[in-house]
CSV table of C-alpha atoms in Angstrom, one decimal:
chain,number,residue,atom,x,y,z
C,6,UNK,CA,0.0,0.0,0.0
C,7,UNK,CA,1.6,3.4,-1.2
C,8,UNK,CA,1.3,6.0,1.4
C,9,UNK,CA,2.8,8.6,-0.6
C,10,UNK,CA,0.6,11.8,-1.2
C,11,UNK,CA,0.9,15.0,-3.6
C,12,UNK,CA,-1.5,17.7,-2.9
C,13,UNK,CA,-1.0,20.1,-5.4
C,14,UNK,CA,-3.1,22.8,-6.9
C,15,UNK,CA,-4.6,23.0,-10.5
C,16,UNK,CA,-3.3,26.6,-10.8
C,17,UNK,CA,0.7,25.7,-10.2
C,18,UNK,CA,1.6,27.5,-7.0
C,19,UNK,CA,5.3,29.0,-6.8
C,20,UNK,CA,5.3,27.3,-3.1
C,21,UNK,CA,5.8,24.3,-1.9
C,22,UNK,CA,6.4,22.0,0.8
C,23,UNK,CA,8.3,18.9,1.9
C,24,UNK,CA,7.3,16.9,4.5
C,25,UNK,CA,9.6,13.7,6.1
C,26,UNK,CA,7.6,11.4,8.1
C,27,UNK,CA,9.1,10.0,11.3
C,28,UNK,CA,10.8,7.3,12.4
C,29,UNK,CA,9.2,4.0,11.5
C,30,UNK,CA,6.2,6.2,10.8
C,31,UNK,CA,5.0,6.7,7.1
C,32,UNK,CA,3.2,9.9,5.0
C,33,UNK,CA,0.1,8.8,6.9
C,34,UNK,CA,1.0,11.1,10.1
C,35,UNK,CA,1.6,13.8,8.0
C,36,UNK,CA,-1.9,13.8,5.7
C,37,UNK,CA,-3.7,16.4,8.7
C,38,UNK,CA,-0.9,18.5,8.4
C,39,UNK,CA,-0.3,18.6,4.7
C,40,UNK,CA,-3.9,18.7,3.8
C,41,UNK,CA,-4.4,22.0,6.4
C,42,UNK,CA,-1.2,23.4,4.4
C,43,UNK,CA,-2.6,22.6,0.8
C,44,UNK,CA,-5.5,24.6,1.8
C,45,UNK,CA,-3.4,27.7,2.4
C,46,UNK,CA,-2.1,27.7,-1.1
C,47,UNK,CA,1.0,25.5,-0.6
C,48,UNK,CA,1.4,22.1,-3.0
C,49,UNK,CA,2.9,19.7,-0.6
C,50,UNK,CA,4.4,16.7,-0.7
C,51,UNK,CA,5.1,13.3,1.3
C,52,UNK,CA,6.9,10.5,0.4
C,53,UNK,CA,7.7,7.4,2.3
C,54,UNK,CA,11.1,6.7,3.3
C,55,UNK,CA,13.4,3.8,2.4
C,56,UNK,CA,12.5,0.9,4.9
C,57,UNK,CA,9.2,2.2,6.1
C,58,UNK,CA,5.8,1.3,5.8
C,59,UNK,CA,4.4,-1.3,7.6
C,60,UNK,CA,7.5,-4.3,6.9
C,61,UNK,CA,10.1,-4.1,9.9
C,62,UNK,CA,12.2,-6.8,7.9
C,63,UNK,CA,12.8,-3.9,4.6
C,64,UNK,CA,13.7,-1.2,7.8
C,65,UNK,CA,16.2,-3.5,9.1
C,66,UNK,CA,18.4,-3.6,5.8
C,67,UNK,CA,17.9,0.4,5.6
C,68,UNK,CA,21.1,2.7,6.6
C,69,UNK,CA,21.1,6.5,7.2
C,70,UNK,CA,22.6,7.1,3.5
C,71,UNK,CA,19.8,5.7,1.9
C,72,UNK,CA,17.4,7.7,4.0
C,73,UNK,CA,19.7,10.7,2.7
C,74,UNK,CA,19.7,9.9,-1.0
C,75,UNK,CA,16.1,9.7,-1.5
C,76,UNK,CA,15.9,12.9,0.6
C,77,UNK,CA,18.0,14.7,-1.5
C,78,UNK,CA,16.6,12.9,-4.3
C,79,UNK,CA,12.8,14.9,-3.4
C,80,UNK,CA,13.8,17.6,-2.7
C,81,UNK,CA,16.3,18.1,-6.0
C,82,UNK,CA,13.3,17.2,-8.1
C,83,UNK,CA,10.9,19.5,-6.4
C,84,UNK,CA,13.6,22.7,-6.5
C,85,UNK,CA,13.6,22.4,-10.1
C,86,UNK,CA,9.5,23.0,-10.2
C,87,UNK,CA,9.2,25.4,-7.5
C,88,UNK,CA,10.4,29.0,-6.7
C,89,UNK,CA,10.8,28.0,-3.3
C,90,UNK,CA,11.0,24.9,-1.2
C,91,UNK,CA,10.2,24.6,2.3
C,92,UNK,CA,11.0,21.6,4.3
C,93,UNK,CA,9.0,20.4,7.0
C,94,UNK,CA,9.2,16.9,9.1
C,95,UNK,CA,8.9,15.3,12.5
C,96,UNK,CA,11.1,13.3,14.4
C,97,UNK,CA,13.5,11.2,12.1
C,98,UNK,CA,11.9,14.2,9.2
C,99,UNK,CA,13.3,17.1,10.9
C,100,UNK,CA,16.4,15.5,10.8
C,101,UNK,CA,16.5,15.0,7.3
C,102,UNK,CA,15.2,18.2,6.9
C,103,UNK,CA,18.4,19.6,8.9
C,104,UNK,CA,20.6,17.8,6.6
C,105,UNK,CA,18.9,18.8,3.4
C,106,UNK,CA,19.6,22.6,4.4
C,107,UNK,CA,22.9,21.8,5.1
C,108,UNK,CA,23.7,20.1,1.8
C,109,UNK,CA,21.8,22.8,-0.2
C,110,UNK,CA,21.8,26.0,2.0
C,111,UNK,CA,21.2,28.1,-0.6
C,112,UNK,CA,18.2,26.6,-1.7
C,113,UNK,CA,15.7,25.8,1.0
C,114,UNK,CA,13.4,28.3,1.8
C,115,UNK,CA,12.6,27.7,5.1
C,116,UNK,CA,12.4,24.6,7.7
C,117,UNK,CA,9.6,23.5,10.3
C,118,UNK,CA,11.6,21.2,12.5
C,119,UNK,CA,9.3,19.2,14.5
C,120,UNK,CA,10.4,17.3,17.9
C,121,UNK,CA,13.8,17.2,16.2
C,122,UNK,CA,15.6,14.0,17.5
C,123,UNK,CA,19.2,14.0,17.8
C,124,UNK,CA,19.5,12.2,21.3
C,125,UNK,CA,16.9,9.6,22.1
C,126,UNK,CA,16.7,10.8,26.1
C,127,UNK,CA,13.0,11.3,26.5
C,128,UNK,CA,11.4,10.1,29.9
C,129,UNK,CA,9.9,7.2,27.9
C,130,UNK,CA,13.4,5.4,27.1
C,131,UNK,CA,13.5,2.3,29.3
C,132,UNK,CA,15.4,1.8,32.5
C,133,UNK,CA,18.4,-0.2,30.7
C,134,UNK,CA,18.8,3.0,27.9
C,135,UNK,CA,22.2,3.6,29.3
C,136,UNK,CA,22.8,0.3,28.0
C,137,UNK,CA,22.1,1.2,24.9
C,138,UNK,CA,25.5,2.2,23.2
C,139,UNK,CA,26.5,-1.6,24.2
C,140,UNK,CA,23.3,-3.3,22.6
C,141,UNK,CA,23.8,-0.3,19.6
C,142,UNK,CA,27.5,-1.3,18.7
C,143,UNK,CA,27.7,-4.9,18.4
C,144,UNK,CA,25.5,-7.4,17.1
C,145,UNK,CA,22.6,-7.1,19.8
C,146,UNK,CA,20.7,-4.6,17.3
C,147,UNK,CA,20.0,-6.9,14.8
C,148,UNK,CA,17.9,-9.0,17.8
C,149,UNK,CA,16.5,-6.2,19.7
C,150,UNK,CA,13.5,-4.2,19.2
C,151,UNK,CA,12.3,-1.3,20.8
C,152,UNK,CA,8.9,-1.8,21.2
C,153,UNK,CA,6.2,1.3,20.7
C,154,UNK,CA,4.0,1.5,24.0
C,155,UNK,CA,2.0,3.3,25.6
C,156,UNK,CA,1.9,6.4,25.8
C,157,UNK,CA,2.8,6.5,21.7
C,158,UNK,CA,4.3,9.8,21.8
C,159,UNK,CA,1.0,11.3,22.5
C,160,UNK,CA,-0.5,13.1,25.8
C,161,UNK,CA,-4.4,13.1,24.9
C,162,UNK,CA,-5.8,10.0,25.8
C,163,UNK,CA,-8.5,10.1,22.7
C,164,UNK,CA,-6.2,10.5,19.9
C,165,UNK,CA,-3.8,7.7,21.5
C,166,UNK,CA,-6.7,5.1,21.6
C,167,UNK,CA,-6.9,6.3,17.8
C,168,UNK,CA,-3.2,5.9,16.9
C,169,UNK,CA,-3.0,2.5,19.4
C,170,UNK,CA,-5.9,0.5,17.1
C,171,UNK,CA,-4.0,1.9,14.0
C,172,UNK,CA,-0.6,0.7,14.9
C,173,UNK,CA,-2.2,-2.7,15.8
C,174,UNK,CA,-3.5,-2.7,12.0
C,175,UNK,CA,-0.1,-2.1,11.4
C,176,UNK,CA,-1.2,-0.4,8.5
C,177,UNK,CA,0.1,3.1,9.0
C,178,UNK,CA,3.4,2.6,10.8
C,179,UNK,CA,5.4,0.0,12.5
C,180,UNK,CA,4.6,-0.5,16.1
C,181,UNK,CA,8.3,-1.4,17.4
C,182,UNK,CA,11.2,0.3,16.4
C,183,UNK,CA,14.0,-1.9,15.3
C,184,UNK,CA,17.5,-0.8,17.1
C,185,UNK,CA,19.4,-1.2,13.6
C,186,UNK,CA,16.9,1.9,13.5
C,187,UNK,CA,17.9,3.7,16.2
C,188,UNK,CA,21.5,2.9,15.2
C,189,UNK,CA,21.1,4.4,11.5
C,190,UNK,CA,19.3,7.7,13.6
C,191,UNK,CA,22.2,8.5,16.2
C,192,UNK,CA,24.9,7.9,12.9
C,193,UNK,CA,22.7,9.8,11.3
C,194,UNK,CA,22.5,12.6,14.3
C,195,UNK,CA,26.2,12.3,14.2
C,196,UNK,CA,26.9,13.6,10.9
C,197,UNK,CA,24.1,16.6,11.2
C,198,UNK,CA,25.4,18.0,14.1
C,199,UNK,CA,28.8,18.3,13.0
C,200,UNK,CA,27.5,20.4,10.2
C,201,UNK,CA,24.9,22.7,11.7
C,202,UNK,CA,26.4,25.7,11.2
C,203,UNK,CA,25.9,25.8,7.4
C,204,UNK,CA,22.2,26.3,8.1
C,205,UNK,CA,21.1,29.5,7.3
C,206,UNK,CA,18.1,29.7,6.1
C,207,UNK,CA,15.2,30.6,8.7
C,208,UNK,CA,14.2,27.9,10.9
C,209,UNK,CA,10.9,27.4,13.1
C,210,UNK,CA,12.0,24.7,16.0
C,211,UNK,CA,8.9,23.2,17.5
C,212,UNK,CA,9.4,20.8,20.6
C,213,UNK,CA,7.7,19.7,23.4
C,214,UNK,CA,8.9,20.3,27.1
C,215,UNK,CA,7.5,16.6,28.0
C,216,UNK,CA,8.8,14.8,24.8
C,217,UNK,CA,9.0,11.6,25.9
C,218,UNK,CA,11.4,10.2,23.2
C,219,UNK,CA,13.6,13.2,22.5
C,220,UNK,CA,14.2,15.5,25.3
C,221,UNK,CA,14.2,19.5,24.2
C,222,UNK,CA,17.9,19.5,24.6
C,223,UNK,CA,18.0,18.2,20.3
C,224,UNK,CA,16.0,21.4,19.6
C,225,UNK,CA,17.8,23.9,21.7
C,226,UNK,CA,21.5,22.2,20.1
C,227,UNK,CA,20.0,23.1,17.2
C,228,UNK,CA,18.8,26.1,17.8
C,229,UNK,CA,21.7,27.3,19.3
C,230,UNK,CA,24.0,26.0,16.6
C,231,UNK,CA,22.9,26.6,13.3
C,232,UNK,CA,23.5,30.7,11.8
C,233,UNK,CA,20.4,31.4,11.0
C,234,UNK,CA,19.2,34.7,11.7
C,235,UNK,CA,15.8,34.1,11.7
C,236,UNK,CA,15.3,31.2,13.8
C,237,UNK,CA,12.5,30.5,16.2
C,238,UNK,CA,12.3,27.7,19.3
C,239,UNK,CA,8.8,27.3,20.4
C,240,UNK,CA,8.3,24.7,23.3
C,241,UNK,CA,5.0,23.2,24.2
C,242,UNK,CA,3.7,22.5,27.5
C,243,UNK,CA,1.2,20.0,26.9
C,244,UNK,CA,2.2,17.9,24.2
C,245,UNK,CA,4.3,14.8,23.7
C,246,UNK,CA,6.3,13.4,20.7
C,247,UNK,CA,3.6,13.6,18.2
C,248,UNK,CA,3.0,17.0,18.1
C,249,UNK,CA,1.2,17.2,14.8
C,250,UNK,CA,-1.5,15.0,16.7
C,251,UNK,CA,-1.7,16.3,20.5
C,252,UNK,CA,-3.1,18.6,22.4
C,253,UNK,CA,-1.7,21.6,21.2
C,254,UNK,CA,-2.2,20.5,17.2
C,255,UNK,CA,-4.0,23.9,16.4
C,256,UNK,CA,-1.4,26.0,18.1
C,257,UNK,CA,1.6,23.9,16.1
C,258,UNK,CA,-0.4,24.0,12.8
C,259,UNK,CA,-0.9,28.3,13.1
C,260,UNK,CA,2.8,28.8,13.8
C,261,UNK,CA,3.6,26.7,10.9
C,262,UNK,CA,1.8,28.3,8.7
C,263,UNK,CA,2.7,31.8,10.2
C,264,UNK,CA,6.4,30.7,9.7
C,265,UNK,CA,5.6,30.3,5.7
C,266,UNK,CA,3.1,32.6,5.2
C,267,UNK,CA,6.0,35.1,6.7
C,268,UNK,CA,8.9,33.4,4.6
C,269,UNK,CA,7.3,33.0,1.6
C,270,UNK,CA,6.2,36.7,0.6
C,271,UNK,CA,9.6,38.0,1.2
C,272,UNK,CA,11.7,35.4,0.7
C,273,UNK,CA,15.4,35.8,-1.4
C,274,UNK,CA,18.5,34.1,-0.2
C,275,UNK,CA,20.6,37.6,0.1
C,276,UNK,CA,17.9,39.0,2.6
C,277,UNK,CA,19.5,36.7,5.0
C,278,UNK,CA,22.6,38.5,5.3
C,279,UNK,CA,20.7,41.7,6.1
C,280,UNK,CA,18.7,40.5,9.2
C,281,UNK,CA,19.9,41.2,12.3
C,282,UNK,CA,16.8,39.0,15.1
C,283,UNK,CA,19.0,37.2,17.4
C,284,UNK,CA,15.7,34.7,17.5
C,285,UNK,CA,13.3,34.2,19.7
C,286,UNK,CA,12.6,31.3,21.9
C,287,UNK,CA,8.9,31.0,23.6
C,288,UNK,CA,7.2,28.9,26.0
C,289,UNK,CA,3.6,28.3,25.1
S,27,UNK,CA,40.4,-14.4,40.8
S,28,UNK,CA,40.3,-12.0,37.8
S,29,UNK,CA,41.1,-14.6,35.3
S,30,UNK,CA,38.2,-17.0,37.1
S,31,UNK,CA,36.0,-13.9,36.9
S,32,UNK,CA,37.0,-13.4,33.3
S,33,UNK,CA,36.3,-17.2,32.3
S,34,UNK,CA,33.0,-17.2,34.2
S,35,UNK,CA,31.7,-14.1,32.4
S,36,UNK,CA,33.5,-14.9,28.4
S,37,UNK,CA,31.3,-18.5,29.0
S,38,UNK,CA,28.3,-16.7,30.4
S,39,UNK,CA,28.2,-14.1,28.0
S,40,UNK,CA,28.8,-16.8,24.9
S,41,UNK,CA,25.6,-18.6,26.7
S,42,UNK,CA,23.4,-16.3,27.0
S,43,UNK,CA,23.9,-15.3,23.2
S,44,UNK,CA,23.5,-19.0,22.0
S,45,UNK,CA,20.3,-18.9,24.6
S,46,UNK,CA,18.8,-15.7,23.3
S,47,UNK,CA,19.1,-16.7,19.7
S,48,UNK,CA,17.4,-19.6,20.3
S,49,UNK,CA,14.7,-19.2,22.6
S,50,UNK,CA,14.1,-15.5,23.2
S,51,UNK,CA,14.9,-13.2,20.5
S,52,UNK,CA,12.0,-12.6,18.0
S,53,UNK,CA,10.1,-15.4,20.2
S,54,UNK,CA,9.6,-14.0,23.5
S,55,UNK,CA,6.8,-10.6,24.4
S,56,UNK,CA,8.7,-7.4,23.7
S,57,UNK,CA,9.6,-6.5,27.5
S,58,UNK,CA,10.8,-10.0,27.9
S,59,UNK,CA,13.7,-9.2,24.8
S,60,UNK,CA,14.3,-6.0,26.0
S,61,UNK,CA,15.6,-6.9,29.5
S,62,UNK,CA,17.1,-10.2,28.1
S,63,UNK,CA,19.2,-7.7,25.2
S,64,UNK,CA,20.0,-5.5,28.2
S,65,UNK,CA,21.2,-8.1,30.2
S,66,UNK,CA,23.5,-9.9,27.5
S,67,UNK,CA,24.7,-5.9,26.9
S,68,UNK,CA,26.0,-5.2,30.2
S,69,UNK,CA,27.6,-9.0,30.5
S,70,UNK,CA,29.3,-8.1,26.7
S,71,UNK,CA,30.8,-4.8,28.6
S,72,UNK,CA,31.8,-6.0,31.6
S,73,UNK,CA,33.5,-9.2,29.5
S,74,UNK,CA,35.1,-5.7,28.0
S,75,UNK,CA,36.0,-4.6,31.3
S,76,UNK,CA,37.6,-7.5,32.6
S,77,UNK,CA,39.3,-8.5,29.4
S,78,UNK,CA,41.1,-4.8,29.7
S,79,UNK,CA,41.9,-6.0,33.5
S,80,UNK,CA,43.7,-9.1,32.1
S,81,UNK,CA,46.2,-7.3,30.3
S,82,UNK,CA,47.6,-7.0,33.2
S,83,UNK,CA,48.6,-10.4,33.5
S,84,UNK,CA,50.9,-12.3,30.5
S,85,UNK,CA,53.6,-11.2,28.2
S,86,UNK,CA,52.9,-8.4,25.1
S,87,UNK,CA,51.6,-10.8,22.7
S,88,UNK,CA,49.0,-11.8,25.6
S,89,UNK,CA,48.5,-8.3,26.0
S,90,UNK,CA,47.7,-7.6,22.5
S,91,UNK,CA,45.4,-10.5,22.3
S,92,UNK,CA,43.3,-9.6,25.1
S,93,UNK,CA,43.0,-6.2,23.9
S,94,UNK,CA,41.7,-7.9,20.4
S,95,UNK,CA,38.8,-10.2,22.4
S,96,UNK,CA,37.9,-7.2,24.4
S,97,UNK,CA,37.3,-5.4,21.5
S,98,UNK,CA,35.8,-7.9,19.4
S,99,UNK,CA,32.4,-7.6,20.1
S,100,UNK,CA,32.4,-3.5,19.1
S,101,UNK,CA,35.1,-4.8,16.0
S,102,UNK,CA,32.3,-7.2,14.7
S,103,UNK,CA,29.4,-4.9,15.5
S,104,UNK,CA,31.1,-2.7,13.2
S,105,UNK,CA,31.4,-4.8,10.7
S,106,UNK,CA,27.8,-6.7,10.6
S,107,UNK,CA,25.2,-6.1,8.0
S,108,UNK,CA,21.4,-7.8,7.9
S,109,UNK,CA,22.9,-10.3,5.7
S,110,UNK,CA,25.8,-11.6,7.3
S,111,UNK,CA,24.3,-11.0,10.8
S,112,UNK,CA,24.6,-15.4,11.3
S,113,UNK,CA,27.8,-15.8,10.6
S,114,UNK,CA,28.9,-12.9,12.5
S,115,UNK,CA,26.7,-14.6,15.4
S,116,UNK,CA,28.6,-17.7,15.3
S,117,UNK,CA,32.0,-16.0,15.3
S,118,UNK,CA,30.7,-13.9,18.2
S,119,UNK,CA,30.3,-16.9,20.2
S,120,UNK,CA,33.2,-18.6,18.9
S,121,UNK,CA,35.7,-15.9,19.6
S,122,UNK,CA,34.1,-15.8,23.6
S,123,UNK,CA,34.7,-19.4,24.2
S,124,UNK,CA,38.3,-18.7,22.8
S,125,UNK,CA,38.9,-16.2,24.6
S,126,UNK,CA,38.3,-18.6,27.8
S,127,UNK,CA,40.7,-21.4,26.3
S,128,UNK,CA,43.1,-19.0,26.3
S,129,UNK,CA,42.7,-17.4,29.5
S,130,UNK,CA,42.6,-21.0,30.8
S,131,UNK,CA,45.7,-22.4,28.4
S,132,UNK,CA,47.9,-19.7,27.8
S,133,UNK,CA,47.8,-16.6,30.5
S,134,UNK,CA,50.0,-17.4,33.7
């Protein structure tokens, strides 16, 4: 089953937008989200990532460089079609996202960087975590998997009955994550954060102060690290992981499409060089 | 008592792989694999540990070959893809019961 989605508009609109799904997730999570953003006047697109769907056997073979090729691979394609290119993605996503902009940093219009994970310290992590970088570097992660639980990255208890009988279709997502995985996202995290300062373009970091995969320290390193002058960290209060789906969903959809709605009028890569916000990091 | 230590822990860690291939990994609930992985993780790096510790004992070459088992099971997680993940397995458990023979055989 392809859950791969284009929304675009019949009158071609200079504008469009990215979106990377999240780790062992697929397009699915992102639908909501795209869907509210194709009815602003963005064309958006989702594709699924190597090794994801709903086949943990296909994720297992999967490393961080093909993740990063087919990234690439999107967003080359959509650049040549589109004035500009925003990027958008959540979890695993906003990672890629991060790495696109620092391969083409000239290019990308704008990122929405949701729960960015570059650590996996969240309060969910199980007692034996600081085990991990054993189980992680020998052959232990091809036998382990991390399995997905309650509370499923999300804080409202409606919307994680929801995701809980979807996962169990297994339709939409995997519901474990495989630790070859996990190994392929901290290699992965590795090489991104070496390279953070070559971001430039403006950035909207949205992260949740009770995350319970990633804590908020991913989003304030990157934050902190990359040169944008335009950059925003917003931190929720009463959210988890999934973001796009939790409690605070409206408030994370509006500054989203704040952030393009403000980018995309003025946008030109030299206006960069002429802003002078420090950023601006809130508390919602 | 470190070389008894370092025997009991190179066979126990070599068991418990042979033990979770067979009967828990990919059989067992989730929670089950998780603490049985975390388990054979922390026996893996305290066979590390303890195969650092041994290089105190022997001559150089006993040295260098105690620094090569304690590294082993990082050297061959490097190394491991999907495919070759059996035979890498084997030689995992192999090179742990080796490590005892020669601990046994060859350090004074």
């Amino acid at each position: 089953m392809t859950l791969d989605f284009e929304f675009k508009h019949e009158i071609k609109s200079p504008k469009a937008v990215l979106l990377f799904h999240g780790m062992t997730g697929s397009p699915f999570e992102l639908k909501k989200y795209g869907q509210f953003l194709h009815s602003h006047g963005y064309d958006v697109f989702a594709y699924c990532l190597p090794g994801h769907g709903d086949k943990v056997d296909e994720i297992i073979k999967t490393t961080y460089s093909d993740w990063l090729k087919a990234a690439y691979q999107d967003f080359e394609r959509l650049k040549m079609n589109y004035e500009q290119v925003f990027l958008s993605g959540l979890c695993l996503g906003a990672v890629l996202c991060l790495a696109i902009a620092e391969k083409y940093p000239n290019s990308v219009a704008g990122i929405i960087s949701l729960s960015t994970t570059l650590f996996l310290d969240g309060w969910r992590m199980p007692w034996y975590s600081f085990l991990m970088p054993i189980g992680l570097s020998t052959i232990l992660r091809f036998y382990y998997t991390y399995p997905e639980c309650e509370p499923y990255g999300i804080k409202n208890i409606k919307t994680r009955r929801i995701i809980k009988k979807l996962l169990e279709k297994s339709d939409v997502g995997m519901d474990n994550f495989p630790m070859t995985c996990i190994y392929e996202l901290i290699l992965l995290s590795r090489v991104i954060r070496k390279d953070l300062k070559k971001i430039h373009c403006p950035i909207l970091l949205i992260h949740s102060n009770e995350d319970d995969l990633t804590s908020k320290k991913s989003a304030q390193l990157v934050y902190k690290q990359v040169s944008s002058p335009d950059k925003t960290l917003i931190i929720l209060d009463n959210s988890y992981h999934m973001v796009l789906y939790d409690n605070q969903k409206d408030y994370v959809y509006k500054n989203a499409l704040d952030f393009l709605n403000t980018h995309s009028k003025s946008f030109n890569t030299s206006d960069f060089d002429d802003k002078n916000s420090d950023g601006r990091a809130v508390t919602c | 008592m470190l070389k008894i230590m370092f025997i009991i822990i190179s066979l126990l860690a070599a068991s418990t792989i042979v033990i979770g291939k067979l009967f828990i990994f990919g059989r067992q609930k989730p929670v089950i694999v998780g603490n049985y992985a975390a388990s054979v993780g922390a026996i893996l790096g305290l066979y590390s540990i303890l195969a650092i510790a041994m290089m105190t004992q022997g001559g150089y070459l006993d040295k260098l070959v105690m620094l090569i088992f304690a590294l082993s099971p990082y050297l061959i997680g490097k190394i491991v893809t999907y495919r070759s993940i059996k035979l890498f397995t084997l030689m995992q458990i192999i090179l742990l019961i080796l490590s005892a023979l020669f601990v046994i055989y060859c350090v004074d």
